[in-house]
Amino acid sequence: MSATPLATLARTSAPQSALRRFLALDAAVTGANALAYLAFSGPLGRFLGVDSMLLLALGAFLTAYAAGVGLLASRRQPPALGVRAVVEANLAWTAVSLVALVLWLTPSTAGAVWTVLQSLVVAAFAALQYSALRARQGRSD
């Protein structure tokens, strides 16, 4: 995702709106990923060089996570504690993905690239959500 679409999403005079948009985008991307893992675990597993059962388990987990983030995004004013939990979960996902790539997984080249790219996207969501939360808190102080 380039900076231009992100700038468009964040362009608002209300940090609250940017925060909700970044949460909603996270939920949508995570949900799409979850559905792909659930629906195409076999072909994706072969392409990425990852066990299809792992993709099914990740798909189930990501479905629940996306629903939770989407619920948070639907709140008029998402609670700071919930947003911090999402930021921390995104950072943990990033770290665990990269550690798993180095220590545990033996994916195909496409799988290794996918793991790094999705980790970067998740880390970017964490940074955007944290920044929007800080901006919202700065306005209410």
C-alpha positions as a Markdown table, in Angstrom:
| # | Residue | x | y | z |
|---|---|---|---|---|
| 1 | Met | 0.0 | 0.0 | 0.0 |
| 2 | Ser | 1.5 | 3.3 | -1.0 |
| 3 | Ala | 1.6 | 6.5 | 1.1 |
| 4 | Thr | -1.0 | 8.2 | -1.0 |
| 5 | Pro | -4.0 | 5.9 | -0.2 |
| 6 | Leu | -2.9 | 5.9 | 3.5 |
| 7 | Ala | -2.8 | 9.7 | 3.5 |
| 8 | Thr | -6.3 | 9.7 | 1.9 |
| 9 | Leu | -7.6 | 7.4 | 4.6 |
| 10 | Ala | -6.0 | 9.5 | 7.4 |
| 11 | Arg | -7.0 | 12.8 | 6.0 |
| 12 | Thr | -9.5 | 14.1 | 8.5 |
| 13 | Ser | -9.8 | 16.8 | 11.1 |
| 14 | Ala | -10.9 | 14.2 | 13.6 |
| 15 | Pro | -8.2 | 11.7 | 14.7 |
| 16 | Gln | -11.1 | 9.5 | 15.9 |
| 17 | Ser | -12.1 | 9.0 | 12.3 |
| 18 | Ala | -8.6 | 8.0 | 11.2 |
| 19 | Leu | -8.4 | 5.6 | 14.1 |
| 20 | Arg | -11.6 | 3.9 | 13.2 |
| 21 | Arg | -10.6 | 3.8 | 9.5 |
| 22 | Phe | -7.3 | 2.1 | 10.3 |
| 23 | Leu | -9.0 | -0.4 | 12.5 |
| 24 | Ala | -11.6 | -1.1 | 9.8 |
| 25 | Leu | -8.9 | -1.5 | 7.2 |
| 26 | Asp | -7.0 | -3.9 | 9.5 |
| 27 | Ala | -10.2 | -5.9 | 10.0 |
| 28 | Ala | -10.9 | -6.1 | 6.3 |
| 29 | Val | -7.4 | -7.1 | 5.3 |
| 30 | Thr | -7.2 | -9.7 | 8.1 |
| 31 | Gly | -10.7 | -11.0 | 7.3 |
| 32 | Ala | -9.8 | -11.4 | 3.6 |
| 33 | Asn | -6.6 | -13.2 | 4.6 |
| 34 | Ala | -8.5 | -15.5 | 6.9 |
| 35 | Leu | -11.1 | -16.4 | 4.3 |
| 36 | Ala | -8.3 | -17.2 | 1.8 |
| 37 | Tyr | -6.6 | -19.4 | 4.3 |
| 38 | Leu | -9.8 | -21.2 | 5.1 |
| 39 | Ala | -11.1 | -21.6 | 1.6 |
| 40 | Phe | -7.8 | -22.3 | -0.2 |
| 41 | Ser | -5.6 | -23.9 | 2.5 |
| 42 | Gly | -4.6 | -26.8 | 0.2 |
| 43 | Pro | -3.5 | -24.8 | -2.9 |
| 44 | Leu | -2.1 | -21.9 | -0.8 |
| 45 | Gly | -0.2 | -24.4 | 1.4 |
| 46 | Arg | 1.4 | -26.0 | -1.6 |
| 47 | Phe | 2.3 | -22.6 | -3.1 |
| 48 | Leu | 3.6 | -21.1 | 0.1 |
| 49 | Gly | 5.3 | -24.3 | 1.2 |
| 50 | Val | 3.3 | -24.3 | 4.5 |
| 51 | Asp | 1.2 | -27.1 | 5.9 |
| 52 | Ser | -2.5 | -26.7 | 5.0 |
| 53 | Met | -3.6 | -27.5 | 8.5 |
| 54 | Leu | -1.5 | -24.6 | 9.8 |
| 55 | Leu | -3.3 | -22.3 | 7.3 |
| 56 | Leu | -6.7 | -23.7 | 8.4 |
| 57 | Ala | -5.8 | -23.0 | 12.0 |
| 58 | Leu | -4.5 | -19.5 | 11.2 |
| 59 | Gly | -7.6 | -18.8 | 9.1 |
| 60 | Ala | -9.9 | -19.7 | 12.0 |
| 61 | Phe | -7.8 | -17.5 | 14.4 |
| 62 | Leu | -7.7 | -14.6 | 12.0 |
| 63 | Thr | -11.5 | -14.8 | 11.4 |
| 64 | Ala | -12.1 | -14.3 | 15.1 |
| 65 | Tyr | -9.4 | -11.6 | 15.3 |
| 66 | Ala | -10.8 | -9.7 | 12.3 |
| 67 | Ala | -14.3 | -9.9 | 13.8 |
| 68 | Gly | -13.0 | -8.4 | 17.1 |
| 69 | Val | -11.1 | -5.6 | 15.3 |
| 70 | Gly | -14.1 | -4.9 | 13.2 |
| 71 | Leu | -16.3 | -4.7 | 16.3 |
| 72 | Leu | -13.8 | -2.2 | 17.8 |
| 73 | Ala | -13.8 | -0.2 | 14.6 |
| 74 | Ser | -17.6 | 0.0 | 14.7 |
| 75 | Arg | -17.6 | 1.8 | 18.0 |
| 76 | Arg | -18.1 | 5.5 | 17.9 |
| 77 | Gln | -15.1 | 5.9 | 20.1 |
| 78 | Pro | -13.0 | 2.7 | 20.3 |
| 79 | Pro | -11.7 | 2.3 | 23.9 |
| 80 | Ala | -8.0 | 3.1 | 24.2 |
| 81 | Leu | -7.4 | -0.2 | 26.0 |
| 82 | Gly | -8.9 | -2.2 | 23.1 |
| 83 | Val | -6.9 | -0.2 | 20.5 |
| 84 | Arg | -3.7 | -0.8 | 22.5 |
| 85 | Ala | -4.5 | -4.5 | 22.6 |
| 86 | Val | -4.8 | -4.5 | 18.8 |
| 87 | Val | -1.6 | -2.6 | 18.4 |
| 88 | Glu | 0.2 | -5.0 | 20.7 |
| 89 | Ala | -1.3 | -8.1 | 19.0 |
| 90 | Asn | -0.2 | -6.7 | 15.7 |
| 91 | Leu | 3.3 | -6.2 | 16.9 |
| 92 | Ala | 3.3 | -9.7 | 18.5 |
| 93 | Trp | 2.1 | -11.2 | 15.2 |
| 94 | Thr | 4.9 | -9.4 | 13.3 |
| 95 | Ala | 7.5 | -10.7 | 15.7 |
| 96 | Val | 6.2 | -14.3 | 15.8 |
| 97 | Ser | 5.9 | -14.4 | 12.0 |
| 98 | Leu | 9.5 | -13.4 | 11.5 |
| 99 | Val | 10.8 | -15.7 | 14.3 |
| 100 | Ala | 8.8 | -18.6 | 12.9 |
| 101 | Leu | 10.3 | -17.9 | 9.5 |
| 102 | Val | 13.8 | -18.1 | 10.9 |
| 103 | Leu | 13.4 | -20.9 | 13.4 |
| 104 | Trp | 10.5 | -23.1 | 12.5 |
| 105 | Leu | 9.0 | -22.7 | 9.0 |
| 106 | Thr | 10.7 | -23.9 | 5.8 |
| 107 | Pro | 8.4 | -22.2 | 3.2 |
| 108 | Ser | 8.9 | -21.9 | -0.5 |
| 109 | Thr | 10.5 | -18.7 | -1.7 |
| 110 | Ala | 7.0 | -17.3 | -2.3 |
| 111 | Gly | 6.1 | -18.3 | 1.3 |
| 112 | Ala | 9.1 | -16.6 | 2.7 |
| 113 | Val | 8.4 | -13.4 | 0.8 |
| 114 | Trp | 4.7 | -13.6 | 1.8 |
| 115 | Thr | 5.6 | -14.0 | 5.5 |
| 116 | Val | 7.9 | -11.0 | 5.4 |
| 117 | Leu | 5.4 | -8.8 | 3.4 |
| 118 | Gln | 2.4 | -9.7 | 5.6 |
| 119 | Ser | 4.6 | -9.0 | 8.7 |
| 120 | Leu | 5.4 | -5.5 | 7.3 |
| 121 | Val | 1.8 | -4.8 | 6.6 |
| 122 | Val | 0.7 | -5.8 | 10.1 |
| 123 | Ala | 3.5 | -3.7 | 11.6 |
| 124 | Ala | 2.3 | -0.8 | 9.5 |
| 125 | Phe | -1.2 | -1.2 | 10.8 |
| 126 | Ala | 0.2 | -1.2 | 14.4 |
| 127 | Ala | 2.1 | 2.0 | 13.7 |
| 128 | Leu | -0.9 | 3.7 | 12.1 |
| 129 | Gln | -3.3 | 2.7 | 14.8 |
| 130 | Tyr | -0.9 | 3.8 | 17.5 |
| 131 | Ser | -0.3 | 7.1 | 15.9 |
| 132 | Ala | -4.0 | 7.7 | 15.5 |
| 133 | Leu | -4.7 | 6.7 | 19.1 |
| 134 | Arg | -2.0 | 9.2 | 20.2 |
| 135 | Ala | -3.5 | 11.9 | 18.1 |
| 136 | Arg | -6.9 | 11.3 | 19.6 |
| 137 | Gln | -5.5 | 11.3 | 23.1 |
| 138 | Gly | -3.7 | 14.6 | 22.3 |
| 139 | Arg | -6.9 | 16.2 | 21.4 |
| 140 | Ser | -8.7 | 15.1 | 24.5 |
| 141 | Asp | -6.0 | 16.3 | 26.9 |
